Coordinates of C-alpha atoms and ligand atoms in Angstrom, one line a residue:
M1 CA 0.0 0.0 0.0
T2 CA 1.4 3.4 -0.9
V3 CA 1.6 6.2 1.5
P4 CA -0.8 9.1 0.9
A5 CA 0.3 12.6 -0.2
F6 CA -0.7 14.0 3.2
L7 CA 2.4 13.8 5.4
H8 CA 1.0 13.5 8.9
P9 CA 2.3 15.2 12.1
F10 CA 3.4 12.9 14.9
A11 CA 2.8 9.9 12.7
A12 CA 5.1 7.2 11.2
T13 CA 6.3 8.2 7.8
G14 CA 5.2 4.9 6.4
Q15 CA 1.7 4.9 8.0
T16 CA -1.1 3.7 5.8
D17 CA -3.9 2.5 8.0
F18 CA -5.5 5.8 8.7
I19 CA -9.0 6.2 10.0
T20 CA -10.9 8.8 8.0
L21 CA -13.3 10.8 10.1
T22 CA -16.3 12.3 8.3
H23 CA -18.7 13.7 10.9
G24 CA -19.0 14.8 14.4
H25 CA -21.7 15.8 16.8
G26 CA -21.5 16.6 20.5
S27 CA -18.9 14.3 22.0
T28 CA -19.1 11.8 19.1
V29 CA -17.1 11.5 15.9
V30 CA -18.0 9.2 13.0
D31 CA -15.7 7.5 10.5
S32 CA -16.2 6.8 6.8
D33 CA -17.6 3.3 7.6
G34 CA -20.2 5.0 9.8
K35 CA -18.6 3.7 13.0
E36 CA -19.1 6.1 16.0
Y37 CA -16.5 7.0 18.5
L38 CA -16.9 8.7 21.9
D39 CA -14.3 11.5 21.6
A40 CA -12.9 11.4 25.1
I41 CA -9.8 13.5 24.2
A42 CA -11.8 16.3 22.5
S43 CA -9.8 16.0 19.3
L44 CA -6.6 17.0 20.9
W45 CA -7.5 18.6 24.2
C46 CA -9.6 21.3 22.4
V47 CA -13.2 20.8 21.4
N48 CA -14.7 22.2 24.6
V49 CA -18.1 23.0 23.2
G50 CA -18.4 19.7 21.3
H51 CA -18.6 18.9 17.6
A52 CA -21.0 20.5 15.0
R53 CA -22.4 23.3 17.2
R54 CA -24.9 25.2 15.1
E55 CA -24.1 28.5 16.8
V56 CA -20.4 28.3 15.9
I57 CA -21.2 27.2 12.3
E58 CA -23.6 30.1 11.9
A59 CA -21.2 32.6 13.4
V60 CA -18.5 31.4 11.1
T61 CA -20.7 31.3 8.0
T62 CA -22.1 34.8 8.7
Q63 CA -18.6 36.2 9.1
M64 CA -17.3 34.5 6.0
T65 CA -20.1 35.8 4.0
A66 CA -19.4 39.4 5.3
L67 CA -15.6 39.4 5.4
A68 CA -13.9 36.1 5.5
S69 CA -10.4 37.3 6.0
Y70 CA -8.3 40.4 6.4
N71 CA -5.1 41.2 8.0
T72 CA -4.9 43.3 11.2
F73 CA -1.5 44.8 10.7
G74 CA -1.4 48.6 11.5
R75 CA -4.7 50.3 11.3
W76 CA -6.9 47.4 10.0
T77 CA -9.2 45.7 12.5
N78 CA -12.5 43.8 12.5
E79 CA -15.3 43.5 15.0
P80 CA -15.0 39.8 15.9
A81 CA -11.3 40.3 16.8
D82 CA -12.0 43.4 18.9
R83 CA -14.9 41.6 20.6
L84 CA -13.0 38.4 21.2
A85 CA -10.0 40.3 22.7
E86 CA -12.3 42.1 25.1
M87 CA -14.0 38.9 26.1
I88 CA -10.7 37.2 26.8
A89 CA -9.3 40.2 28.7
E90 CA -12.4 40.2 30.9
R91 CA -11.8 36.6 31.8
A92 CA -8.0 36.8 32.0
P93 CA -6.3 35.8 35.3
M94 CA -4.6 39.2 35.4
G95 CA -6.2 42.7 35.3
D96 CA -5.6 45.4 32.7
A97 CA -4.7 42.9 30.0
R98 CA -4.5 43.2 26.2
V99 CA -4.7 40.2 23.8
F100 CA -2.4 39.4 20.9
F101 CA -3.7 36.8 18.4
T102 CA -1.9 33.9 16.7
N103 CA -3.1 30.9 14.8
S104 CA -1.8 28.2 17.1
G105 CA -0.4 27.4 20.5
S106 CA 3.1 27.1 19.0
E107 CA 2.9 30.6 17.6
A108 CA 1.5 31.8 20.9
V109 CA 4.5 30.3 22.8
D110 CA 7.1 31.7 20.4
T111 CA 5.4 35.1 20.6
A112 CA 5.5 35.0 24.4
F113 CA 9.2 34.1 24.2
K114 CA 9.9 37.1 22.0
L115 CA 7.8 39.4 24.1
V116 CA 9.6 38.6 27.4
R117 CA 12.9 39.3 25.7
L118 CA 11.6 42.5 24.1
T119 CA 10.2 43.7 27.4
H120 CA 13.5 43.5 29.2
Q121 CA 15.3 45.1 26.3
L122 CA 12.8 48.0 26.4
L123 CA 13.2 48.3 30.2
G124 CA 17.0 48.5 29.7
D125 CA 17.6 45.2 31.3
T126 CA 19.6 43.8 28.4
D127 CA 21.2 40.9 30.1
R128 CA 17.8 39.3 30.8
V129 CA 17.4 36.8 27.9
V130 CA 17.2 33.4 29.6
V131 CA 13.9 31.5 29.9
I132 CA 13.6 28.7 32.5
A133 CA 11.4 25.8 31.3
R134 CA 10.4 22.5 33.0
D135 CA 11.1 18.9 32.1
G136 CA 7.9 17.4 30.7
G137 CA 6.7 20.7 29.4
Y138 CA 5.2 20.7 25.9
H139 CA 5.3 24.2 24.4
G140 CA 4.6 23.4 20.8
T141 CA 6.8 22.6 17.8
A142 CA 8.0 25.9 16.4
Y143 CA 11.6 26.7 17.2
G144 CA 10.9 28.7 20.4
G145 CA 8.6 26.0 21.7
T146 CA 10.9 23.1 20.6
S147 CA 13.7 24.8 22.4
L148 CA 11.6 25.3 25.5
Q149 CA 10.0 21.9 25.6
G150 CA 11.0 19.3 28.1
I151 CA 10.0 16.2 26.1
G152 CA 13.3 15.0 24.8
P153 CA 12.2 13.0 21.7
N154 CA 10.4 16.0 20.4
R155 CA 13.7 17.8 20.2
D156 CA 15.8 15.0 18.8
G157 CA 17.4 15.8 15.4
F158 CA 16.0 19.4 15.3
G159 CA 19.0 21.2 16.9
P160 CA 20.6 23.6 17.2
F161 CA 18.0 25.3 19.3
V162 CA 17.2 28.8 20.3
G163 CA 19.8 29.7 23.0
G164 CA 19.1 31.0 26.5
V165 CA 16.9 28.2 27.7
E166 CA 17.5 26.5 31.1
H167 CA 15.6 23.3 31.8
V168 CA 14.7 22.2 35.4
G169 CA 13.0 19.2 36.9
R170 CA 9.2 19.0 36.6
H171 CA 8.4 20.0 40.2
D172 CA 11.9 21.2 41.2
L173 CA 11.3 24.6 42.7
E174 CA 14.7 24.4 44.4
A175 CA 16.4 24.2 41.0
V176 CA 14.6 27.3 39.9
A177 CA 15.5 29.1 43.1
S178 CA 19.2 28.1 42.6
I179 CA 19.3 29.5 39.1
F180 CA 17.8 32.7 40.3
A181 CA 20.3 32.9 43.1
E182 CA 23.2 32.3 40.8
R183 CA 22.3 34.4 37.8
G184 CA 18.9 36.0 38.5
H185 CA 19.9 39.2 36.6
T186 CA 20.0 37.1 33.3
I187 CA 16.6 35.5 33.7
A188 CA 13.9 37.0 31.5
A189 CA 11.1 34.6 32.4
V190 CA 9.9 31.2 33.6
I191 CA 7.4 29.3 31.5
A192 CA 5.1 26.6 32.9
E193 CA 1.9 24.8 32.1
P194 CA -0.5 24.9 35.1
I195 CA -1.1 21.2 34.4
Q196 CA 1.4 19.5 32.1
G197 CA -0.8 17.9 29.5
A198 CA 1.1 16.2 26.7
S199 CA 3.7 14.6 29.0
G200 CA 0.9 12.7 30.8
V201 CA -1.3 15.1 32.8
H202 CA 0.8 16.3 35.7
P203 CA -0.9 18.8 38.0
P204 CA 1.6 20.9 40.0
V205 CA 2.6 19.9 43.5
P206 CA 1.1 22.1 46.2
G207 CA 2.7 25.6 46.2
Y208 CA 4.8 25.0 43.1
L209 CA 3.1 27.6 40.8
E210 CA 2.8 30.0 43.6
G211 CA 6.5 29.5 44.3
L212 CA 7.3 30.3 40.7
R213 CA 5.4 33.5 40.9
R214 CA 7.2 34.5 44.1
L215 CA 10.6 33.8 42.7
C216 CA 9.9 35.8 39.5
D217 CA 8.7 38.7 41.6
Q218 CA 11.7 38.6 43.9
H219 CA 14.1 38.5 41.0
G220 CA 12.5 40.8 38.4
A221 CA 11.6 38.0 36.0
L222 CA 8.3 37.5 34.1
L223 CA 6.0 34.5 34.4
I224 CA 4.5 32.9 31.3
M225 CA 1.7 30.4 32.0
D226 CA 1.1 28.2 29.0
E227 CA -2.6 27.7 29.2
V228 CA -3.0 26.2 25.7
I229 CA -4.8 23.2 27.2
T230 CA -6.0 24.5 30.5
G231 CA -7.5 27.8 29.2
F232 CA -11.2 28.4 28.5
G233 CA -12.7 26.5 31.3
R234 CA -11.0 23.2 31.1
T235 CA -10.1 23.0 34.8
G236 CA -13.2 24.7 36.3
T237 CA -12.1 28.4 36.0
W238 CA -11.7 30.4 32.8
F239 CA -7.9 30.0 33.3
A240 CA -6.2 27.6 35.6
S241 CA -3.9 30.3 36.9
S242 CA -6.8 32.0 38.6
A243 CA -7.5 28.9 40.7
H244 CA -4.0 29.2 42.1
G245 CA -4.4 32.9 42.8
I246 CA -1.6 33.6 40.3
E247 CA -1.4 36.6 38.1
P248 CA 0.9 35.7 35.3
D249 CA 2.6 38.3 33.1
L250 CA 1.7 36.5 29.9
V251 CA -0.7 33.7 29.2
T252 CA -0.5 31.6 26.0
F253 CA -3.8 30.1 24.8
A254 CA -5.2 28.3 21.7
K255 CA -7.3 25.1 21.4
G256 CA -10.4 25.8 23.5
V257 CA -10.6 29.5 22.4
T258 CA -12.3 28.3 19.2
S259 CA -12.8 24.7 20.2
G260 CA -10.7 24.0 17.2
Y261 CA -13.4 25.0 14.7
I262 CA -11.0 27.5 13.1
P263 CA -7.4 27.5 14.2
A264 CA -6.6 30.3 16.6
G265 CA -4.4 31.1 19.6
G266 CA -2.8 34.0 21.3
V267 CA -1.1 35.7 24.2
I268 CA -2.7 37.6 27.0
V269 CA -0.4 40.5 27.8
G270 CA -0.4 41.7 31.4
P271 CA 0.4 45.2 32.8
T272 CA 4.2 44.8 33.1
V273 CA 4.7 43.8 29.5
R274 CA 2.1 46.3 28.4
G275 CA 3.9 49.0 30.3
A276 CA 7.1 48.3 28.4
L277 CA 5.5 48.0 25.0
E278 CA 3.3 51.1 25.5
A279 CA 5.9 53.4 27.1
D280 CA 6.7 54.8 23.7
P281 CA 3.3 54.8 21.9
T282 CA 5.0 55.3 18.6
M283 CA 7.0 52.0 18.9
V284 CA 5.8 49.5 16.3
L285 CA 5.4 45.9 17.6
R286 CA 7.2 44.1 14.8
T287 CA 5.8 40.6 15.2
G288 CA 2.6 39.0 14.2
F289 CA 1.0 36.8 11.6
T290 CA -0.9 37.3 8.4
Y291 CA -3.9 35.7 10.2
S292 CA -3.5 37.3 13.6
G293 CA -7.1 38.4 14.5
H294 CA -8.5 36.5 11.6
P295 CA -12.2 37.6 11.5
T296 CA -13.7 34.2 10.9
A297 CA -11.5 32.5 13.5
A298 CA -12.4 35.3 15.9
A299 CA -16.1 34.9 15.2
A300 CA -15.8 31.2 16.1
G301 CA -14.1 32.3 19.4
V302 CA -16.8 34.7 20.3
A303 CA -19.4 32.0 19.6
C304 CA -17.6 29.5 21.7
I305 CA -17.3 31.8 24.7
E306 CA -21.0 32.6 24.4
I307 CA -21.9 28.9 24.4
A308 CA -19.6 28.2 27.4
E309 CA -21.3 31.1 29.4
R310 CA -24.8 30.1 28.4
E311 CA -24.4 26.5 29.1
G312 CA -22.3 26.8 32.3
L313 CA -19.4 24.8 30.7
V314 CA -16.8 26.1 33.1
R315 CA -18.8 24.7 36.0
R316 CA -19.5 21.6 34.0
A317 CA -15.8 20.9 33.9
V318 CA -15.8 20.4 37.6
E319 CA -18.8 18.1 37.5
L320 CA -17.3 16.1 34.7
G321 CA -14.0 15.9 36.6
D322 CA -15.7 14.7 39.8
R323 CA -17.5 12.0 37.9
L324 CA -14.4 10.9 36.0
H325 CA -12.3 11.1 39.1
A326 CA -14.7 8.9 41.1
G327 CA -14.8 6.3 38.3
L328 CA -11.0 6.3 37.9
A329 CA -10.5 6.1 41.6
A330 CA -12.7 2.9 41.6
L331 CA -10.4 1.4 38.9
L332 CA -7.4 2.3 41.2
A333 CA -9.1 0.6 44.2
D334 CA -9.6 -2.5 42.0
G335 CA -5.9 -2.5 41.0
L336 CA -6.7 -1.9 37.3
V337 CA -4.6 1.3 37.3
T338 CA -1.7 2.3 39.4
E339 CA -2.1 6.1 39.5
V340 CA -4.9 8.6 38.8
R341 CA -3.9 12.2 38.1
G342 CA -5.9 15.2 37.0
H343 CA -8.0 18.2 37.8
G344 CA -11.2 19.6 36.4
A345 CA -11.9 17.9 33.1
I346 CA -8.4 16.6 32.3
W347 CA -7.3 13.3 33.7
A348 CA -4.9 10.5 33.2
V349 CA -4.3 7.0 34.6
D350 CA -1.1 5.0 34.7
L351 CA -1.5 1.3 33.8
P352 CA 0.2 -1.6 35.6
G353 CA 3.6 -2.8 34.2
S354 CA 3.7 -2.9 30.5
P355 CA 4.1 -6.3 28.8
E356 CA 7.4 -6.6 27.0
V357 CA 6.2 -6.6 23.4
G358 CA 8.3 -5.6 20.5
A359 CA 7.4 -2.3 19.0
H360 CA 6.6 -3.8 15.6
E361 CA 4.0 -6.2 17.1
V362 CA 2.1 -3.5 19.0
P363 CA -1.0 -2.0 17.5
G364 CA -1.3 1.6 18.2
P365 CA -4.2 3.8 19.2
L366 CA -6.9 4.6 16.6
G367 CA -6.1 1.5 14.8
E368 CA -2.6 2.8 14.2
S369 CA 0.4 0.8 13.5
A370 CA 3.2 0.2 15.9
E371 CA 5.1 3.1 14.3
V372 CA 2.4 5.5 15.2
A373 CA 2.3 4.1 18.7
A374 CA 6.0 4.9 18.7
A375 CA 5.3 8.4 17.7
A376 CA 2.7 8.7 20.5
A377 CA 5.1 7.2 23.0
A378 CA 7.7 9.6 21.9
E379 CA 5.6 12.4 23.3
V380 CA 7.1 11.5 26.7
G381 CA 10.2 9.9 25.5
A382 CA 9.2 6.5 26.6
A383 CA 9.9 3.3 24.6
P384 CA 7.3 2.7 21.9
T385 CA 5.9 -0.4 23.5
G386 CA 3.5 -1.1 26.2
S387 CA 0.1 -1.4 27.5
A388 CA -1.1 2.2 26.9
S389 CA -1.1 1.8 23.1
E390 CA -2.8 -1.7 23.3
V391 CA -5.5 -0.4 25.7
A392 CA -6.1 2.7 23.6
R393 CA -6.4 0.5 20.5
A394 CA -8.8 -1.9 22.2
M395 CA -10.9 1.1 23.3
V396 CA -11.0 2.5 19.8
D397 CA -12.2 -0.9 18.6
A398 CA -14.9 -0.5 21.3
G399 CA -15.7 3.0 20.1
V400 CA -14.0 5.2 22.6
I401 CA -11.0 7.5 21.9
V402 CA -8.5 8.2 24.7
R403 CA -4.9 9.3 24.2
P404 CA -2.0 6.9 25.0
I405 CA 1.1 8.7 26.3
G406 CA 4.3 6.8 26.6
D407 CA 4.3 3.2 27.7
S408 CA 1.7 3.3 30.3
T409 CA -0.4 6.5 30.5
L410 CA -3.9 7.1 29.1
A411 CA -5.1 10.6 29.0
M412 CA -8.8 11.8 29.0
C413 CA -9.9 15.3 28.2
P414 CA -13.6 15.1 27.2
P415 CA -15.6 17.9 25.5
L416 CA -17.1 19.9 28.3
V417 CA -20.6 19.0 26.9
M418 CA -20.1 15.3 27.5
A419 CA -23.1 13.8 29.2
D420 CA -22.9 11.8 32.4
H421 CA -24.0 8.6 30.6
E422 CA -21.2 9.2 28.1
V423 CA -18.6 9.5 30.9
D424 CA -20.0 6.3 32.4
R425 CA -19.6 4.6 29.0
L426 CA -16.0 5.8 28.8
L427 CA -15.3 4.4 32.3
D428 CA -17.1 1.1 31.5
V429 CA -15.2 0.6 28.3
L430 CA -11.9 1.4 30.1
A431 CA -12.7 -1.0 32.9
T432 CA -13.7 -3.7 30.5
V433 CA -10.6 -3.4 28.4
L434 CA -8.4 -3.2 31.5
G435 CA -10.2 -6.2 33.0
S436 CA -9.6 -8.3 30.0
Ligands
LIG1 N1 1.4 24.6 24.6 C1 0.8 23.6 25.2 C2 0.7 23.5 26.6 C3 0.2 22.6 24.4 O1 -0.4 21.5 24.9 C4 0.3 22.7 23.0 C5 -0.4 21.7 22.1 O2 -0.8 20.6 22.5 C6 1.0 23.8 22.4 C7 1.5 24.7 23.2 C8 1.1 23.9 20.9 O3 -0.1 24.2 20.4 P1 -0.4 23.9 18.8 O4 -0.4 22.5 18.6 O5 -1.7 24.6 18.5 O6 0.7 24.7 18.1

């Protein structure tokens, strides 16, 4: 079988056994054979409002009919982008914010990386160029994000990287404190996901995020919270930073902002960075993208926030999380999983010891081959074998999509519209597959 023209991301280059999706509705997607799957990973941590929402489709269609696309460089603007920026600023974890738009989380991270350096340059603190990043952090695949990310296999072969990045252990606040103590005057920023997602759903240890904020304040550095997954209600508040009482200097977002209907992302810019950028109001901010503030994407974003408000989806994240957590805790009590981690509507389980199976014999998730399982495993740098891929594959066969991460982790991140009976089905299928 020949490979298709479409060269897939995070897939084996020889992959041929793709599953073609044709439809979606609510928490369900449907393939070209008419088989239905419960989408318990919300595409890729993003479809918060569920698939095929009429309100989003109508907002997008109306906007496309009026003005599908126009740049926002210089004087040009459009109503949906202005409106969406206001709506995001109102819900931001820091006061007095402005919003910069990108098309993706990767572009958001790279923009934040540039903005922290620019801020210190403008403030005359020209030695501050270093960004501290955490092991296990996933900050996208552009060069800034690849340089910042702490998932080794995602960096392999892509060097040399952007300089001035220091990596520290996932929860190692002491290491951050030491770097600050040794060379605090060179540190521009610290970047952290409130809950690390792609490396296996790792919430912070108590006090960790608060500690980062404190160290940044003490040493004059900026704090970037990468809320590409956790933003827009996923953890029970509009942004996870708020639940920790943290006011970041910059927040990167994407995914949930438009629930993936149209690609969009951005950076929420807090007062310190604003102050530097706006000190000379004639200074031109020389960064951005042709599609920054894209009117159709912005219209999707406005519609998604309106749905989330109207349907109480931020609160629903907590209910979903409680139900998922209770079900997963029961699996833990039964010895079917060895660890349960998560918060709000993002969870993961670790599976008991992976059987020693060769990579080329292991079917991957979504009916994928072993090579794709290898790519998924590479997200956390684990060997491309193991129970996670097998379990995920069996779950796909049973019509439920979860995300295998590494050898032994399964992640769940349901659309926030998922019904209780669908959560129960997810848990039932997981229990059945693990039990067998
Ligand atoms: N940052 C985080 C925390 C993410 O989880 C992701 C993607 O999963 C990104 C950045 C990159 O986003 P994108 O894939 O939209 O470029």
